[in-house]
PDB file of C-alpha atoms in Angstrom:
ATOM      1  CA  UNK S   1     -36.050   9.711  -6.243  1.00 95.00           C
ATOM      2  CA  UNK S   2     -32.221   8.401  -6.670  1.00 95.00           C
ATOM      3  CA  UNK S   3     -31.949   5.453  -7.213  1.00 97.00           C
ATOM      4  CA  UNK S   4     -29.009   2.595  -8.080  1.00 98.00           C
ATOM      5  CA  UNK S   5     -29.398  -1.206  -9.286  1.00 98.00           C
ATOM      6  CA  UNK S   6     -26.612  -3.919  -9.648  1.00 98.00           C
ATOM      7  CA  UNK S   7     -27.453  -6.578 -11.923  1.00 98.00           C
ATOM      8  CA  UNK S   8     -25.420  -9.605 -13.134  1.00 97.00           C
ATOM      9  CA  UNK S   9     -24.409 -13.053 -12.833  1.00 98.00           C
ATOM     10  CA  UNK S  10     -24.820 -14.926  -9.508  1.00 97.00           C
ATOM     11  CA  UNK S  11     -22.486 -17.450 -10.209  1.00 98.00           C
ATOM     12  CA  UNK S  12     -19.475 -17.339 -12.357  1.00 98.00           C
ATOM     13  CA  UNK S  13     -16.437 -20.142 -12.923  1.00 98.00           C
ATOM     14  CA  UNK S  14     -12.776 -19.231 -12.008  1.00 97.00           C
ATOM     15  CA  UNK S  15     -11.186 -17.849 -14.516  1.00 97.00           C
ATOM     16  CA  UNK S  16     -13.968 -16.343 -16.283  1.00 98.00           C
ATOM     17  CA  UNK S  17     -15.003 -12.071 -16.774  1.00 98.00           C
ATOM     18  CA  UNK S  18     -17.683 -11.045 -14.728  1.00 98.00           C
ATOM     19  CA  UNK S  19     -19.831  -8.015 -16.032  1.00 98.00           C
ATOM     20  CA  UNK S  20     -21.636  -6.030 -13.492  1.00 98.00           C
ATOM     21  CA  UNK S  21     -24.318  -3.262 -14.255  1.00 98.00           C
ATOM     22  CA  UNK S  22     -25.221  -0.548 -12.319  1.00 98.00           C
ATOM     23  CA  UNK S  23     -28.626   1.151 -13.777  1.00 98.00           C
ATOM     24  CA  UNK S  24     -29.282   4.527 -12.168  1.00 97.00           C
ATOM     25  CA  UNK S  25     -32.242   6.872 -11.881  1.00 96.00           C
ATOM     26  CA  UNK S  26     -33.669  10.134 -10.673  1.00 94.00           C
ATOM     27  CA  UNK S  27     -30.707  11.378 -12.017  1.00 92.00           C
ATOM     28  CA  UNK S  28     -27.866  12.163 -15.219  1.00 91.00           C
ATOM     29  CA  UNK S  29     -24.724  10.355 -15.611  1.00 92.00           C
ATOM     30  CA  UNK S  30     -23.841  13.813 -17.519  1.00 90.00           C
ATOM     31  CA  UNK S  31     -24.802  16.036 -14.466  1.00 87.00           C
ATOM     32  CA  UNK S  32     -21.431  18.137 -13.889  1.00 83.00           C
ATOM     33  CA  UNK S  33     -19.162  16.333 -11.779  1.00 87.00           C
ATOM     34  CA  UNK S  34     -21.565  13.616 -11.131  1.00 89.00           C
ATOM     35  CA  UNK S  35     -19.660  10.097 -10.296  1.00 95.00           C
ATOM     36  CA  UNK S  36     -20.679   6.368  -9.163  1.00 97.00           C
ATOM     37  CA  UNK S  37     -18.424   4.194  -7.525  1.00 98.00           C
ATOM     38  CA  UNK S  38     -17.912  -0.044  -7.342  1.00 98.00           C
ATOM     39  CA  UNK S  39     -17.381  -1.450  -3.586  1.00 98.00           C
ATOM     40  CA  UNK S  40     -17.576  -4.704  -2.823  1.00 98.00           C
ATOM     41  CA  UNK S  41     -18.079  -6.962   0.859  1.00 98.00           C
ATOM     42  CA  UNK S  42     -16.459 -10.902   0.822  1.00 98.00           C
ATOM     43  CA  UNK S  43     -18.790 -12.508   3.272  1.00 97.00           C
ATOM     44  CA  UNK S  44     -18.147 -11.111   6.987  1.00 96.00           C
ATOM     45  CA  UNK S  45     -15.234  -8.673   5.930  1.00 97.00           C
ATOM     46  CA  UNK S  46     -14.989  -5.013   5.475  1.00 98.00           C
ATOM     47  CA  UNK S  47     -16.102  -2.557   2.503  1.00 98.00           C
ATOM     48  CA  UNK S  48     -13.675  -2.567  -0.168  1.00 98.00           C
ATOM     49  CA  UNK S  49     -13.832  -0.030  -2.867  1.00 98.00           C
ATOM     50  CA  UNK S  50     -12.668  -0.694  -6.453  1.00 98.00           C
ATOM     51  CA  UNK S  51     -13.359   1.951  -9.075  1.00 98.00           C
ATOM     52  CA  UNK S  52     -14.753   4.935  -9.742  1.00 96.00           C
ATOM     53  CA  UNK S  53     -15.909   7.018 -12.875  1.00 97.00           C
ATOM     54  CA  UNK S  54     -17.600  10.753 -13.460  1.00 95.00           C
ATOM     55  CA  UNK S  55     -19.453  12.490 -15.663  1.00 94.00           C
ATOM     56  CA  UNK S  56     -15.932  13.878 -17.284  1.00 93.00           C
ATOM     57  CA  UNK S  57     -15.222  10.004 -17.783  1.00 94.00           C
ATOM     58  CA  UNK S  58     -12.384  10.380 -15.388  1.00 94.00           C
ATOM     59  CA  UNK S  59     -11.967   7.032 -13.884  1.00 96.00           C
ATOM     60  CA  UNK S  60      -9.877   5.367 -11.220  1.00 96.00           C
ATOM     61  CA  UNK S  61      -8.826   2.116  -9.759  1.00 97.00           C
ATOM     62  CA  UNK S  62      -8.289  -0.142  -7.241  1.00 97.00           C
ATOM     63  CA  UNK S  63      -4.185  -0.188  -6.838  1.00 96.00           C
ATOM     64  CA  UNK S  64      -4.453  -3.747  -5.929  1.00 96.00           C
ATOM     65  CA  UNK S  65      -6.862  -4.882  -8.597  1.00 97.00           C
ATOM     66  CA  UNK S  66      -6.738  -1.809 -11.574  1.00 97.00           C
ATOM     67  CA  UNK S  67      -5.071  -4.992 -13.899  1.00 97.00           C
ATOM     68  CA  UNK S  68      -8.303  -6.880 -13.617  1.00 98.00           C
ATOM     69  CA  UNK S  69     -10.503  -4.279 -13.861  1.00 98.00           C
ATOM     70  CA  UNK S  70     -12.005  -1.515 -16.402  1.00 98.00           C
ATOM     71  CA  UNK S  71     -15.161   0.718 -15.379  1.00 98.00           C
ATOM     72  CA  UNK S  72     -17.135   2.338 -18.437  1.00 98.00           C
ATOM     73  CA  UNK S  73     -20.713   4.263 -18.752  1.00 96.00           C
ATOM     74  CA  UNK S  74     -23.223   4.815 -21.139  1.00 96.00           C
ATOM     75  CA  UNK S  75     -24.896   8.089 -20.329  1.00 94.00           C
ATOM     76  CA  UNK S  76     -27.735   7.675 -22.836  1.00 94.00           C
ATOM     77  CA  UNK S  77     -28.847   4.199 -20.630  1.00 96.00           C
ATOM     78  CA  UNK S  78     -28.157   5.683 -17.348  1.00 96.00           C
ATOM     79  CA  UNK S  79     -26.020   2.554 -16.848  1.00 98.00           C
ATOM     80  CA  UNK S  80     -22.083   2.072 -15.497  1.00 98.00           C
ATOM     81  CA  UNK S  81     -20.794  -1.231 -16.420  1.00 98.00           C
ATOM     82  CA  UNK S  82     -17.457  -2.828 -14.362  1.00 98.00           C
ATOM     83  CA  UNK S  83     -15.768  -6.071 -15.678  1.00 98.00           C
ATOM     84  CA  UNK S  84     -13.391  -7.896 -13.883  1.00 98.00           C
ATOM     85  CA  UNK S  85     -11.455 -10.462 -15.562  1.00 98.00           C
ATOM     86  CA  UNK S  86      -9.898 -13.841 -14.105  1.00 98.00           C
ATOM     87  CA  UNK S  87     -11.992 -14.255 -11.594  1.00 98.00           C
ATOM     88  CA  UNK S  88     -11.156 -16.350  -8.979  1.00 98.00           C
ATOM     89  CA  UNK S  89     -13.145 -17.847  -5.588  1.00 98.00           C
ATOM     90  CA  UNK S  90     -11.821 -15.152  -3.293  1.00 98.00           C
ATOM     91  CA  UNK S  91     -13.505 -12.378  -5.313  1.00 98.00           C
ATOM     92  CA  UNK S  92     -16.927 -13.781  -4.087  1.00 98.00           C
ATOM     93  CA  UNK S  93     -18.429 -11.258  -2.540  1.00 98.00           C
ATOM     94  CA  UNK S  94     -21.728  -8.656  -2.555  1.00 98.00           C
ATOM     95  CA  UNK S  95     -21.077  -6.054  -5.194  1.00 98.00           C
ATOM     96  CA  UNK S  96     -22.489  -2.206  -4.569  1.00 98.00           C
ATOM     97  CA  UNK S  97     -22.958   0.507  -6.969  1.00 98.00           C
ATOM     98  CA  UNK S  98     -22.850   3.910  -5.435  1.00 98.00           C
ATOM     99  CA  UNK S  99     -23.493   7.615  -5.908  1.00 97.00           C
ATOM    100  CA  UNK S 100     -21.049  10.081  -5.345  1.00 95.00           C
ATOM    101  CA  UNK S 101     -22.096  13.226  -4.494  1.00 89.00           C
ATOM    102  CA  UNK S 102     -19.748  15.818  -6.208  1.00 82.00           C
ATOM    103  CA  UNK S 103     -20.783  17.889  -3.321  1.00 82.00           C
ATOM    104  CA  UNK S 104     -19.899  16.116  -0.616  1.00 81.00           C
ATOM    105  CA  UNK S 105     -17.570  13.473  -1.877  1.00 85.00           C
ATOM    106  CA  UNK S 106     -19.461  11.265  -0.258  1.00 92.00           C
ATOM    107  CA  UNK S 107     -21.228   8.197  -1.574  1.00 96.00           C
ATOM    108  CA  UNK S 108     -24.700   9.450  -0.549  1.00 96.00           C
ATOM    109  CA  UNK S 109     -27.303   6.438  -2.433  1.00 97.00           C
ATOM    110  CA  UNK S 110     -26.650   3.229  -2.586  1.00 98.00           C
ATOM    111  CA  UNK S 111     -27.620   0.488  -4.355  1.00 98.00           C
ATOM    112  CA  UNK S 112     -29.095  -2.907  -2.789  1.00 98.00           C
ATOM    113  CA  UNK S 113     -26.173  -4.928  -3.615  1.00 98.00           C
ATOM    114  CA  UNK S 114     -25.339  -7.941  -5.891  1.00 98.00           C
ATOM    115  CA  UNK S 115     -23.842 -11.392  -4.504  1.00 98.00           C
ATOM    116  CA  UNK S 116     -21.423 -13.185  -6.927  1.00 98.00           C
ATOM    117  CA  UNK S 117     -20.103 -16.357  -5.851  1.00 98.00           C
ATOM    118  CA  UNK S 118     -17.002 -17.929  -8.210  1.00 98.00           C
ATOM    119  CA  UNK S 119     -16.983 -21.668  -8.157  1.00 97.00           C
ATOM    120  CA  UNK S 120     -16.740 -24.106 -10.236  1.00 95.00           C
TER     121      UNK S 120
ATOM    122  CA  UNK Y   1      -2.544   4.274  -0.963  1.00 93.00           C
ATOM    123  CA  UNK Y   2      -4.009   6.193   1.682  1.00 97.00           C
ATOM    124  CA  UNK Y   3      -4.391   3.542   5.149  1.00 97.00           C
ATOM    125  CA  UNK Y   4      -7.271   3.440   7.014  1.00 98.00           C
ATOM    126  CA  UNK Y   5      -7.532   2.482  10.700  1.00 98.00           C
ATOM    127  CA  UNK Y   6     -10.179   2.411  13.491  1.00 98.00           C
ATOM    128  CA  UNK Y   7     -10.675   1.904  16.851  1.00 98.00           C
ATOM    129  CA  UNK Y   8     -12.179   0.022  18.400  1.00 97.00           C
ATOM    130  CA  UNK Y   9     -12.658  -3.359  16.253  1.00 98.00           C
ATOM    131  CA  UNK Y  10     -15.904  -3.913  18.010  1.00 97.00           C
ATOM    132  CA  UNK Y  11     -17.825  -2.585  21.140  1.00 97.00           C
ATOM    133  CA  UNK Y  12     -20.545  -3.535  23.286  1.00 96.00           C
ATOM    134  CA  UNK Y  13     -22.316  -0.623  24.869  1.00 96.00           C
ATOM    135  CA  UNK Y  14     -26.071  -0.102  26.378  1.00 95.00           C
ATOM    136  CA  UNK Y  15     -28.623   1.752  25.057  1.00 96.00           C
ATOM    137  CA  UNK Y  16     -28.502   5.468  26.229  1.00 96.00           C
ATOM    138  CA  UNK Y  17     -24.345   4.937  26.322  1.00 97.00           C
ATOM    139  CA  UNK Y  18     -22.400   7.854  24.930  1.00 97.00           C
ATOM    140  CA  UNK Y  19     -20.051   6.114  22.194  1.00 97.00           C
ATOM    141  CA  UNK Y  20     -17.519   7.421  20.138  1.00 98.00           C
ATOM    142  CA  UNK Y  21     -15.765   5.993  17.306  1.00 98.00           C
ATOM    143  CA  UNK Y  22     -11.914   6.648  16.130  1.00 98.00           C
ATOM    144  CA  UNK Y  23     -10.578   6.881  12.567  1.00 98.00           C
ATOM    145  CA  UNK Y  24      -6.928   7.609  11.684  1.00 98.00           C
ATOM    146  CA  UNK Y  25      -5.483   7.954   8.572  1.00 98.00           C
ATOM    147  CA  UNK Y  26      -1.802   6.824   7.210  1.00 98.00           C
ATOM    148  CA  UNK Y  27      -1.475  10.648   5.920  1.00 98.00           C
ATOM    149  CA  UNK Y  28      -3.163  14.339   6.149  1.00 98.00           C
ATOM    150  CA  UNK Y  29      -6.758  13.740   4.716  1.00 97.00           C
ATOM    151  CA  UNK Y  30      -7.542  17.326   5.487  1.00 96.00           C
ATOM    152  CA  UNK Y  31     -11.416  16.929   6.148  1.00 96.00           C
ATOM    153  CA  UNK Y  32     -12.440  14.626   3.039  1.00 96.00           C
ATOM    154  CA  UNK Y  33     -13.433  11.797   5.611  1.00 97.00           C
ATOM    155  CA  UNK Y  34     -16.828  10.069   5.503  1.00 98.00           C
ATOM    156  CA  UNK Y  35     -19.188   8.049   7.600  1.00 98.00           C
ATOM    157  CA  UNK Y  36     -21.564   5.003   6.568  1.00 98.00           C
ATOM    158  CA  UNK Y  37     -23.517   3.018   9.245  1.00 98.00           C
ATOM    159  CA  UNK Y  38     -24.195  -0.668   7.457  1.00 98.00           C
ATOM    160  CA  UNK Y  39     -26.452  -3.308   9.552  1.00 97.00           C
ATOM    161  CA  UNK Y  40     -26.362  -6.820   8.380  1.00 96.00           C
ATOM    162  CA  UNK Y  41     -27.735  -7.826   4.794  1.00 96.00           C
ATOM    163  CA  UNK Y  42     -28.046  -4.216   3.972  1.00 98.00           C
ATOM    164  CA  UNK Y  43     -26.021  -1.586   1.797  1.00 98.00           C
ATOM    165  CA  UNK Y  44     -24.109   1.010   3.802  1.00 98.00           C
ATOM    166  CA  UNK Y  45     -25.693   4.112   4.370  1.00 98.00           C
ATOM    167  CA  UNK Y  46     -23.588   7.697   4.498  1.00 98.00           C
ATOM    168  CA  UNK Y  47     -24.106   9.431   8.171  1.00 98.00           C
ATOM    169  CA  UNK Y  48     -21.324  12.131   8.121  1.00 97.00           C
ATOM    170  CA  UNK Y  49     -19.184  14.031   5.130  1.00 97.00           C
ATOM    171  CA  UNK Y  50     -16.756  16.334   5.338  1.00 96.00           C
ATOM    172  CA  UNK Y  51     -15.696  14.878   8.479  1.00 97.00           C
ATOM    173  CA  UNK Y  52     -18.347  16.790  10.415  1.00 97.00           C
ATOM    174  CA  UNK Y  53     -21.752  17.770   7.992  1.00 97.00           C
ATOM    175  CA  UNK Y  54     -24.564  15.510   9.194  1.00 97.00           C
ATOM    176  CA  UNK Y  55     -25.803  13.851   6.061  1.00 96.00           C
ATOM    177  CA  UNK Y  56     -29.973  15.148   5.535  1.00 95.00           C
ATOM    178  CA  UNK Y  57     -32.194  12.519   7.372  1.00 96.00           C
ATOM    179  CA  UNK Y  58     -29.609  11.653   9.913  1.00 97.00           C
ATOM    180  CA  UNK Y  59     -30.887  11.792  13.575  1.00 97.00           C
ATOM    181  CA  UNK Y  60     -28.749  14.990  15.070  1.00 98.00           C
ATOM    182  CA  UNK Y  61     -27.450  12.363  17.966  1.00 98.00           C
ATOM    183  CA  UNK Y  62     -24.801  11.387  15.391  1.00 98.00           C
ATOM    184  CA  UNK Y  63     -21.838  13.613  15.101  1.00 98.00           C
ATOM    185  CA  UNK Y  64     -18.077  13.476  13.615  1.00 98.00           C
ATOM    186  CA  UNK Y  65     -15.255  15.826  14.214  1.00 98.00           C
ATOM    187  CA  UNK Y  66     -11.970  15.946  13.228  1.00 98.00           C
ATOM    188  CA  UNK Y  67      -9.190  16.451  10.709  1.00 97.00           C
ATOM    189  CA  UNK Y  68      -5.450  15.821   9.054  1.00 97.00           C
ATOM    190  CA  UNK Y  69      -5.392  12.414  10.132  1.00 98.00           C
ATOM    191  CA  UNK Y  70      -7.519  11.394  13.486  1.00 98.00           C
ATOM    192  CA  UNK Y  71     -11.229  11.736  13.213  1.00 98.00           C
ATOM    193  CA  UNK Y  72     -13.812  10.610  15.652  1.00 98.00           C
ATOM    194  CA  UNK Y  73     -17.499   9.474  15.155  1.00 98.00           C
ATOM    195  CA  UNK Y  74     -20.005   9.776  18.494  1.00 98.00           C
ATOM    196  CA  UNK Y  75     -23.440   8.419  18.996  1.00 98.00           C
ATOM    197  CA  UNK Y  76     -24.194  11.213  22.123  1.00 97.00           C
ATOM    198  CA  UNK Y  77     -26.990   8.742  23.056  1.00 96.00           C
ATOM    199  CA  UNK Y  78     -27.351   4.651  21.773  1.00 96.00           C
ATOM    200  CA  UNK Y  79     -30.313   3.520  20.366  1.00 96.00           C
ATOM    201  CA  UNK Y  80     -31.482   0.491  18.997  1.00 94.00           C
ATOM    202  CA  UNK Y  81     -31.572   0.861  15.747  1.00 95.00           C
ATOM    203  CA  UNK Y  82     -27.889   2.324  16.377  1.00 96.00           C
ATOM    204  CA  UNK Y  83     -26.558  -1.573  16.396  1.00 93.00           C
ATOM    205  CA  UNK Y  84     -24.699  -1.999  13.525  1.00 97.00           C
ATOM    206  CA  UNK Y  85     -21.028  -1.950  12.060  1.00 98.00           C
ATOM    207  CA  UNK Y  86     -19.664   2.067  11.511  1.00 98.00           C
ATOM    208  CA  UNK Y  87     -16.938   2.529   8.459  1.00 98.00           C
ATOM    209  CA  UNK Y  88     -14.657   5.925   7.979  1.00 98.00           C
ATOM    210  CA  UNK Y  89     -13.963   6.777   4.237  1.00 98.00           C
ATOM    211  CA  UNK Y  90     -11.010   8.839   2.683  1.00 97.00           C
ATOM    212  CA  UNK Y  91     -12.341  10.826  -0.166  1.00 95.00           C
ATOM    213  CA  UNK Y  92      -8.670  12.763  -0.346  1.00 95.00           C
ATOM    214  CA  UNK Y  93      -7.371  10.742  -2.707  1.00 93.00           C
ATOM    215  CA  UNK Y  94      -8.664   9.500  -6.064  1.00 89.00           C
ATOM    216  CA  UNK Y  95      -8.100   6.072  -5.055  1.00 95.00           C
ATOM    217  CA  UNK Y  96     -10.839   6.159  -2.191  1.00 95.00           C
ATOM    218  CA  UNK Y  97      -9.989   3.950   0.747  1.00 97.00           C
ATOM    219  CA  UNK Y  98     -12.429   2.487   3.553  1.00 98.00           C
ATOM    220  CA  UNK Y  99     -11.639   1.636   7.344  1.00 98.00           C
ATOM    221  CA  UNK Y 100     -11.767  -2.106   8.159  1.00 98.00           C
ATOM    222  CA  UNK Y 101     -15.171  -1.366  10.221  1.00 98.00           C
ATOM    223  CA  UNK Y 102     -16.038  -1.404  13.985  1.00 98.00           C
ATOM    224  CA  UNK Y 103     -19.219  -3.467  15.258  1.00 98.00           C
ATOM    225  CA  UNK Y 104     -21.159  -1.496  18.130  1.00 98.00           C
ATOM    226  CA  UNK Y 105     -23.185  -4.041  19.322  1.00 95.00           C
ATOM    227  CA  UNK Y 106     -25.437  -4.933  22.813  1.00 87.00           C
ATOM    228  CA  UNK Y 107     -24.029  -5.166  26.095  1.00 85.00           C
TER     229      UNK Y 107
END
């Protein structure tokens, strides 16, 4: 079974990094062409995706917010980390980790989600 | 960046209504549009890829069609558990964009 958890800090302070995790299972970070994906929900508003990264390490970025951000993974924990620094109170939001299918270039699993709120 | 539209915003239709769903992109996607269905307080969930394939486990009522830039999502018959807020998905480009949602809710 596929599976994806977010983990991380419910509340951060303006200003500060936050670092998300996304632990996977029921499948390899390594698997060719394999990729997971960072979205993101404010409270009432629309999806909002922000990075990407595959098994080749190829990553890419939100346009409007690739100078805050960096997505890495460590294959050998199953895990894909994304920091994002200067945080600020419009970036709370629920955070989702998802799997892209290299097949269908689709995000197929998802995980449950992660709410950060930024305040001070 | 690829744009995303849809229309309409939000809906209100009756159970057993024949919906349907409209997605446009700012430029030629070719068919790399996606699907998710998302009701509240849960994580999205993929329907359709490829603009048309019926993701596995998917009730068959569900169906998308389309291509280049307009794309269209239809629920042939509304059910219940069909209330929720639809968003297309550009997987053309690298830097994957999302439509800004439409609620189908109950007339």
């Amino acid at each position: 079974q596929v599976t994806l958890k977010e983990s991380g800090p419910v509340l951060v302070k303006p200003t500060e990094t936050l670092t998300l995790t996304c632990t996977v299972s029921g499948f390899s970070l390594s698997n060719a062409r394999m990729g997971v994906s960072w979205i993101r929900q404010p409270p009432g508003k629309a999806l909002e995706w922000l990075a990407h990264i595959f098994s080749n390490d190829e990553k890419s970025y939100s346009t409007s917010l690739k100078s805050r951000l960096t997505i890495s993974k460590d294959t050998s924990k199953s895990q894909v980390v994304l920091t994002m620094t200067n945080m600020d109170p419009v970036d709370t939001a629920t955070y989702y980790c998802a799997r892209i299918d290299p097949q269908k270039y689709g995000m197929d699993v998802w995980g449950q989600g992660t709410t950060v709120t930024v305040s001070s | 960046d690829i744009q995303m539209t849809q229309s309409p915003s939000s809906l209100s239709a009756s159970v057993g209504d024949r919906v349907t769903i409209t997605c446009r992109a700012s430029q030629s996607i070719s068919s790399y549009l996606n699907w998710y269905q998302q009701k509240p307080g849960k994580a999205p969930k993929l329907l359709i890829y490829a603009a048309s394939s019926l993701q596995s486990g998917v009730p068959s009522r569900f169906s998308g069609s389309g291509s280049g830039t307009d794309f269209t999502l239809t629920i042939s018959s509304l059910q219940p558990e069909d209330f929720a807020t639809y968003y297309c998905q550009q997987s053309y480009s690298l830097r994957v964009t999302f439509g800004p949602g439409t609620k189908v809710d109950i007339k």
